[in-house]
PDB file of C-alpha atoms in Angstrom:
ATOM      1  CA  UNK D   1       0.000   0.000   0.000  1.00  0.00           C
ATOM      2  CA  UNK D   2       2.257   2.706   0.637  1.00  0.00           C
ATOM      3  CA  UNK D   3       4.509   1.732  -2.466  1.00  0.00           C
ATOM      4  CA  UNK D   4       0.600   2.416  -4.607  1.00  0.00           C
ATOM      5  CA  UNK D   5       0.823   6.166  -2.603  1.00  0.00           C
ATOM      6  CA  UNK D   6       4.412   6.366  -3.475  1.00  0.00           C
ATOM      7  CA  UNK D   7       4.077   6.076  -7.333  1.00  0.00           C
ATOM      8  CA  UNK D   8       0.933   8.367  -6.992  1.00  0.00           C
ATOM      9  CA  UNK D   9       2.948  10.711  -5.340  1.00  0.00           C
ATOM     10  CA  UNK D  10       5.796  10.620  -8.311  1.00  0.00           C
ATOM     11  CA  UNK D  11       2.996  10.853 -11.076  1.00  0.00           C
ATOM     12  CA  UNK D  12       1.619  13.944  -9.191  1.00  0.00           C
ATOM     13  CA  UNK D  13       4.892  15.441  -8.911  1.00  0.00           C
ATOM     14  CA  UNK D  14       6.377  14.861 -12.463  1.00  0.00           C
ATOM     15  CA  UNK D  15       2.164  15.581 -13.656  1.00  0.00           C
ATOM     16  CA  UNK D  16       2.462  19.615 -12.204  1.00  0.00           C
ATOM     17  CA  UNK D  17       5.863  19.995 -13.505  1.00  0.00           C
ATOM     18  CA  UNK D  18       5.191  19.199 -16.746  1.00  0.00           C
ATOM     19  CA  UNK D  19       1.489  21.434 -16.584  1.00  0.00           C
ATOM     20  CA  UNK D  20       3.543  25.016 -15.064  1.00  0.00           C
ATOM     21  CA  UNK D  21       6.211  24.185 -17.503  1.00  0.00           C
ATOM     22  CA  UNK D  22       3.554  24.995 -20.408  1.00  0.00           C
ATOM     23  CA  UNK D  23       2.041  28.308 -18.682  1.00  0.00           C
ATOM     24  CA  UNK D  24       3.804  31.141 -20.014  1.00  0.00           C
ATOM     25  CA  UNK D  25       4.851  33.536 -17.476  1.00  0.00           C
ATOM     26  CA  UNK D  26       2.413  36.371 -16.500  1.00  0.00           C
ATOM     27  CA  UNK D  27       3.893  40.077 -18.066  1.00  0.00           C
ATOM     28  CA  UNK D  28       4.917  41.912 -15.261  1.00  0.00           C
ATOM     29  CA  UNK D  29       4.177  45.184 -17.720  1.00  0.00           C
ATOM     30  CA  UNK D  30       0.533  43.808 -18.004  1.00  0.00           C
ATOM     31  CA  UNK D  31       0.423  43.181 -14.506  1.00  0.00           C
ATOM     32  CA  UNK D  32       1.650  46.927 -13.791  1.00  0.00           C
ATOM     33  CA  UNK D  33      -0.892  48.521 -16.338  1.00  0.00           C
ATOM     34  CA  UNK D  34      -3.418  46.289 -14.475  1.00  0.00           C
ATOM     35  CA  UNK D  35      -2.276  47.197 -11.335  1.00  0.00           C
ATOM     36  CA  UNK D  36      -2.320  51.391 -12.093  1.00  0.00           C
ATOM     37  CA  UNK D  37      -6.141  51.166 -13.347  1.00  0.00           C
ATOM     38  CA  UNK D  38      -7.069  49.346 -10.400  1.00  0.00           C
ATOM     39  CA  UNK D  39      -5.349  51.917  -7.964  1.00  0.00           C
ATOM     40  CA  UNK D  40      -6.929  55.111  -9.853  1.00  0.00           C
ATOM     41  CA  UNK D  41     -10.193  53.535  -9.715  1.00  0.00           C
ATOM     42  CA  UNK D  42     -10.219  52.218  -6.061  1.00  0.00           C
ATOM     43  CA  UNK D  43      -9.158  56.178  -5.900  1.00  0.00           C
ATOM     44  CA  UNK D  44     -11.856  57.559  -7.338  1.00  0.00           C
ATOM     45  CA  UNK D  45     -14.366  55.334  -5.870  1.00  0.00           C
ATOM     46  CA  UNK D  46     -12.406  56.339  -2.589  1.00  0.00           C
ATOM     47  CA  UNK D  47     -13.608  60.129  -3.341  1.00  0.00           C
ATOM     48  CA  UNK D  48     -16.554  59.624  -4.640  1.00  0.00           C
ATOM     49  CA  UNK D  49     -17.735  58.001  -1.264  1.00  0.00           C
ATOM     50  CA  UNK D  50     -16.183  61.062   0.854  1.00  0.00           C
ATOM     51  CA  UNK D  51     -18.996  62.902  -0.700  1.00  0.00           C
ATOM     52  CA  UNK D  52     -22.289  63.355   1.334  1.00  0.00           C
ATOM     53  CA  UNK D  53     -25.074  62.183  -1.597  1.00  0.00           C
ATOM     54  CA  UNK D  54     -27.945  63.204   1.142  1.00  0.00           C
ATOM     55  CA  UNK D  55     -26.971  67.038  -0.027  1.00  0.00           C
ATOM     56  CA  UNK D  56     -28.748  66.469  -3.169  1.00  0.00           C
ATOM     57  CA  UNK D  57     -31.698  64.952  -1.332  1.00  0.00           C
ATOM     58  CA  UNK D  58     -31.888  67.889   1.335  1.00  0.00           C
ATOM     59  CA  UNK D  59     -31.752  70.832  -2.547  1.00  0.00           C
ATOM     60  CA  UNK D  60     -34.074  68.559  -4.317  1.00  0.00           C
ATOM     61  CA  UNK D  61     -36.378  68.900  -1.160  1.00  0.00           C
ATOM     62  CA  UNK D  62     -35.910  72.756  -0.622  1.00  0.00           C
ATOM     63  CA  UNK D  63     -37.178  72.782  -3.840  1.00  0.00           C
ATOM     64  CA  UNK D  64     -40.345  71.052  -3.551  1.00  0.00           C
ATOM     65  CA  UNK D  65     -40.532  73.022  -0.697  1.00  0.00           C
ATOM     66  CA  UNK D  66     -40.105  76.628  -2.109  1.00  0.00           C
ATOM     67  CA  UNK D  67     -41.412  75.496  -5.878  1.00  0.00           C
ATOM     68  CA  UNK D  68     -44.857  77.705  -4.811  1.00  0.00           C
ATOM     69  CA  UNK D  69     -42.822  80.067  -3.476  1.00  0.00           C
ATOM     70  CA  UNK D  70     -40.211  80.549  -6.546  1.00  0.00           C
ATOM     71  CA  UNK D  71     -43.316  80.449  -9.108  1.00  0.00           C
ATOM     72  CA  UNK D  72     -45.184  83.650  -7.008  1.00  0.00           C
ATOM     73  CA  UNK D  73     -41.970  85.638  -7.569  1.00  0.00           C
ATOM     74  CA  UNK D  74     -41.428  84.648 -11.057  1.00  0.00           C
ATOM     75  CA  UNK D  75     -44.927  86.563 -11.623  1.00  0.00           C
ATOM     76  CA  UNK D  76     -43.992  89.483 -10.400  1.00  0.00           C
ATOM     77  CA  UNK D  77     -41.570  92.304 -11.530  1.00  0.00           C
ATOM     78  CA  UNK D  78     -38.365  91.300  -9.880  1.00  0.00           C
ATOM     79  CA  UNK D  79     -34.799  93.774 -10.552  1.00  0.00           C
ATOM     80  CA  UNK D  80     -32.335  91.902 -12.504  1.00  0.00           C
ATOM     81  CA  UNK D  81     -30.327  91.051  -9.740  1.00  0.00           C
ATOM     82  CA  UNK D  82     -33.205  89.430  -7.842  1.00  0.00           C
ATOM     83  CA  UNK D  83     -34.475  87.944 -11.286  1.00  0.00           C
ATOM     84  CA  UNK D  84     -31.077  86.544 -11.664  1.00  0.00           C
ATOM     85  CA  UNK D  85     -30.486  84.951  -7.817  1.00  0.00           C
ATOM     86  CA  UNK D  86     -33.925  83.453  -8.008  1.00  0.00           C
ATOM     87  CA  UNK D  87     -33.744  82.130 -11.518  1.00  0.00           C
ATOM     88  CA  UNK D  88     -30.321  80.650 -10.627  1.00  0.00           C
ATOM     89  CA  UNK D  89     -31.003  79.327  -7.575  1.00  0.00           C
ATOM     90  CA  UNK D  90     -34.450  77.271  -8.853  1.00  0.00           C
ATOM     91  CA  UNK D  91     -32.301  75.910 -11.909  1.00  0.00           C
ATOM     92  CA  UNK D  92     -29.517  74.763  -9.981  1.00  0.00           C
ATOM     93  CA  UNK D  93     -32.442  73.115  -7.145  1.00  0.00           C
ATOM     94  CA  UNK D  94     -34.599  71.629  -9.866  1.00  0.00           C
ATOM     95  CA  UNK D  95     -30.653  69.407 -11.625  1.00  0.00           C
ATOM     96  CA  UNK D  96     -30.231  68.492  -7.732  1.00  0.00           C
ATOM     97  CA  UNK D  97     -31.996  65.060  -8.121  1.00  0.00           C
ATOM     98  CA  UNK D  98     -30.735  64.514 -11.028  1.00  0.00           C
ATOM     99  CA  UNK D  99     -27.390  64.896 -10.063  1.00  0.00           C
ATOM    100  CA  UNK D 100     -27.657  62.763  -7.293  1.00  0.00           C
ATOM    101  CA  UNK D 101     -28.538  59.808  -9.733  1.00  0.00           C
ATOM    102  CA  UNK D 102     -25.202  61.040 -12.022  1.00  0.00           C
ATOM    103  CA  UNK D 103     -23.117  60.664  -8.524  1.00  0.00           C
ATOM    104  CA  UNK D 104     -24.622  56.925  -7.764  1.00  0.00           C
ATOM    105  CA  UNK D 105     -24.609  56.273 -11.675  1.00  0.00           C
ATOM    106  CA  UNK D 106     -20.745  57.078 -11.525  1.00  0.00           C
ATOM    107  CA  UNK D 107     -20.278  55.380  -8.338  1.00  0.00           C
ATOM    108  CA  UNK D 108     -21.371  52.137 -10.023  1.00  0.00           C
ATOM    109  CA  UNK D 109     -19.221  52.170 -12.840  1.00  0.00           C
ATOM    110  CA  UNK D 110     -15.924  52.635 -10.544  1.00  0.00           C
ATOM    111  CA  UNK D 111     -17.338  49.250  -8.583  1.00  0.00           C
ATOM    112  CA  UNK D 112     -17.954  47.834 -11.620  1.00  0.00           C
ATOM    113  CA  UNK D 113     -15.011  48.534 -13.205  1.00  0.00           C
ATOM    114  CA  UNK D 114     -13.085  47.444 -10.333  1.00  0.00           C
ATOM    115  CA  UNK D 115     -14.566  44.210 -10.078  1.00  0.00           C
ATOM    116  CA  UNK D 116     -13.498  43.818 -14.159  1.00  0.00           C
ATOM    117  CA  UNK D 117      -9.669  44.853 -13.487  1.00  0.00           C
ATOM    118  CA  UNK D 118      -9.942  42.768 -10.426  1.00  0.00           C
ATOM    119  CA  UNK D 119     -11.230  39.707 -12.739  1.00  0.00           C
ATOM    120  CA  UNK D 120      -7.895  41.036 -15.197  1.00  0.00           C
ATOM    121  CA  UNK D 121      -5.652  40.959 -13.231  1.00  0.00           C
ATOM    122  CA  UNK D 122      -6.186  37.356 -11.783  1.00  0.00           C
ATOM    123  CA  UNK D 123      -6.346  36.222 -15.571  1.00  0.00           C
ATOM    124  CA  UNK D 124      -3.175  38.353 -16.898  1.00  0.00           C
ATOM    125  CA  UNK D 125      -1.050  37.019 -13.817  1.00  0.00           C
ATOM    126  CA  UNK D 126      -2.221  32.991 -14.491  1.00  0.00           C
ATOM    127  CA  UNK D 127      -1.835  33.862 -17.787  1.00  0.00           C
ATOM    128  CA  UNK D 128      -5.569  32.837 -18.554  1.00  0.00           C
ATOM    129  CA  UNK D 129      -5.686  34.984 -21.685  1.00  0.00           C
ATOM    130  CA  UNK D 130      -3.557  34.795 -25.009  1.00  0.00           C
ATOM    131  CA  UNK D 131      -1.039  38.477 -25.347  1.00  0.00           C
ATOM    132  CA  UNK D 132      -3.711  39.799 -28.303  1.00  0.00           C
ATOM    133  CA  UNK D 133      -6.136  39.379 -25.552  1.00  0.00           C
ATOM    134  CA  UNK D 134      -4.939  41.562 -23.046  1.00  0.00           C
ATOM    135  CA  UNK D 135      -3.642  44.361 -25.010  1.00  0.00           C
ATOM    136  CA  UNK D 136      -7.226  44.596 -26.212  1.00  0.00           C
ATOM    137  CA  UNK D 137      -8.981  44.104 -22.731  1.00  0.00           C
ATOM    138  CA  UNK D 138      -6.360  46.781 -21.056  1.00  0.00           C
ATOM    139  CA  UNK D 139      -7.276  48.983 -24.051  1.00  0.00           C
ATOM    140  CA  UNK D 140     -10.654  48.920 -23.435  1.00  0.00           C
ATOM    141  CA  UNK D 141     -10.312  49.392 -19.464  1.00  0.00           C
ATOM    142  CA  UNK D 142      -7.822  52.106 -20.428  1.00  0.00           C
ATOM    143  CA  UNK D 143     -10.758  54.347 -22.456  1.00  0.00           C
ATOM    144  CA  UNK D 144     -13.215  53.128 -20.202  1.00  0.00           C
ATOM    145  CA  UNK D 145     -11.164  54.468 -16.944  1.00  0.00           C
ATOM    146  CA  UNK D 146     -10.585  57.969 -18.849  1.00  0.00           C
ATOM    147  CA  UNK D 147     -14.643  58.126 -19.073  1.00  0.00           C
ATOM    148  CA  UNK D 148     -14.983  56.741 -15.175  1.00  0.00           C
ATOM    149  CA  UNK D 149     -12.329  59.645 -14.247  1.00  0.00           C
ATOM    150  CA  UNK D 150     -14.721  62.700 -16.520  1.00  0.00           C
ATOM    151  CA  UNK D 151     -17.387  61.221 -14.759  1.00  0.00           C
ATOM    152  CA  UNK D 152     -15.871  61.919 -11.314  1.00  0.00           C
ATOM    153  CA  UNK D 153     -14.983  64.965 -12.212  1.00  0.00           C
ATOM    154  CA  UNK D 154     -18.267  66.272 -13.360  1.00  0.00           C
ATOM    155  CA  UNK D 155     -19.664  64.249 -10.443  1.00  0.00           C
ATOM    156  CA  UNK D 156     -17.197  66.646  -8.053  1.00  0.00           C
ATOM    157  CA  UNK D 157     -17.852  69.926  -9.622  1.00  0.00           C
ATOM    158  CA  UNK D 158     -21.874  69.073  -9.299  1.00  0.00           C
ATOM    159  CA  UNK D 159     -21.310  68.736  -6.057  1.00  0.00           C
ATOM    160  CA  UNK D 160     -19.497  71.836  -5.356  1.00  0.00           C
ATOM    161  CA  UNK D 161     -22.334  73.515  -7.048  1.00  0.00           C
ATOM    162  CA  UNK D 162     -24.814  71.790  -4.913  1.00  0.00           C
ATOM    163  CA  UNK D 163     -23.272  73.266  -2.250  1.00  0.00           C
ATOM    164  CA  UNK D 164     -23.403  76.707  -3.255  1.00  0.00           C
ATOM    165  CA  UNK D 165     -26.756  76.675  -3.584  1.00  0.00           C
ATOM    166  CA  UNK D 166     -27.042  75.024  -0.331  1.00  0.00           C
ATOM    167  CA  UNK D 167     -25.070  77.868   0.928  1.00  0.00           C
ATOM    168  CA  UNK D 168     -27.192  80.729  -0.634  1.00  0.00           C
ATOM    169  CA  UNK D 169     -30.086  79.409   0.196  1.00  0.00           C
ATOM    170  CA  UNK D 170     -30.591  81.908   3.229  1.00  0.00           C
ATOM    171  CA  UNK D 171     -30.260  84.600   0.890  1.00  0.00           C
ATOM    172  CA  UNK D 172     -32.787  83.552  -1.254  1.00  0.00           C
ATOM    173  CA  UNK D 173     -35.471  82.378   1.241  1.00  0.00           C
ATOM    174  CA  UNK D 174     -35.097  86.047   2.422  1.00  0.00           C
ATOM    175  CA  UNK D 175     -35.776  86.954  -1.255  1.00  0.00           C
ATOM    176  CA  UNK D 176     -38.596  84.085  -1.733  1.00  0.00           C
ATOM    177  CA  UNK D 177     -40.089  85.684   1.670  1.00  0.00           C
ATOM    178  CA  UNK D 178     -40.942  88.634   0.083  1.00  0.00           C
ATOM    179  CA  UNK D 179     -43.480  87.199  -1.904  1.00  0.00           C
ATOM    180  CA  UNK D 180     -46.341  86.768   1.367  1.00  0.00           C
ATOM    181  CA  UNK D 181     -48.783  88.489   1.005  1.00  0.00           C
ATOM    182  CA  UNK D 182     -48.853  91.090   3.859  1.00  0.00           C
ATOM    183  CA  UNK D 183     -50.603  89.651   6.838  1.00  0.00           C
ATOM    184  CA  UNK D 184     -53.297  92.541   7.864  1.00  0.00           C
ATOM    185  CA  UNK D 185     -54.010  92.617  11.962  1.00  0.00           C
ATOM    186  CA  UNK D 186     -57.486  92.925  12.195  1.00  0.00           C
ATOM    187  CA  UNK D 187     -58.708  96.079  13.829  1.00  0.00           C
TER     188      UNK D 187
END
């Protein structure tokens, strides 16, 4: 019996040999390129979540507080400065939901696209894939990491904007206030 696990033993040793001495070695270039999208994506996604998505909740809600409010004004004759604050400030509101849905729209595509380079990676460095292969799938990851990145970017400078308008919001309530109609006491 334990010549029977002996020979097994031999034909399992001499059996891997001869199977890693067919894999071609993984590209350590590959494995680099690989390596660089992942980091800049686990980046991004890293930013993206330092951003508080509930301040596009709290505008979109201001607005559907105010909406009455904005509409009264926009009736009457307002100076161009007023015209202007109000005008912004109920544009910028009324994109609010929609740029939360951009922020978790782009926030998906970094997981996603880290989950893909994660699945790359694992194939480059067993060597899963044929050369052609992988210059075509880090191509693609390439272009689709440069859209990812505008994303973010347009993703950060809608929130910035979001919070200017969160921040002159107590200018123009003061502005939207104007609009009640005088209360008369009653004499």
């Amino acid at each position: 019996m334990k010549r029977g696990i002996l020979f097994a033993g031999m034909v399992a040793l001499v059996g891997s040999t001869t199977v890693s001495s067919c894999r071609r070695a993984a590209d350590p270039q590959q494995l680099a390129t690989v390596d660089s999208l992942i980091n800049a994506m686990e980046a991004a996604r890293l930013t993206l979540n330092e951003l508080d998505t509930q301040r596009y909740a709290k505008a979109d809600s201001i607005l559907q507080a105010t909406r009455v409010l904005f509409l009264q004004r926009f009736n009457d004759t307002l100076a161009k400065d007023r015209a202007a604050t109000l005008g912004d400030q109920f544009v910028q509101l009324r994109e609010a939901n929609r740029r939360g849905s951009d922020h978790r729209n782009v926030h998906r595509s970094l997981v996603d696209a880290g989950l893909r380079l994660k699945k790359l990676r694992h194939d480059v460095s067993v060597s899963a894939l044929e050369k052609k292969d992988v210059v075509e799938a880090l191509a693609t990851e390439r272009l689709a990491a440069e859209v990812i990145e505008g994303g973010v970017l347009q993703v950060i400078s809608n929130y910035q904007t979001t919070q200017r308008v969160l921040d002159r919001q107590p200018e123009v309530d003061s502005l939207l206030i104007d609009t009640l109609p005088e209360r008369r006491m009653p004499r």
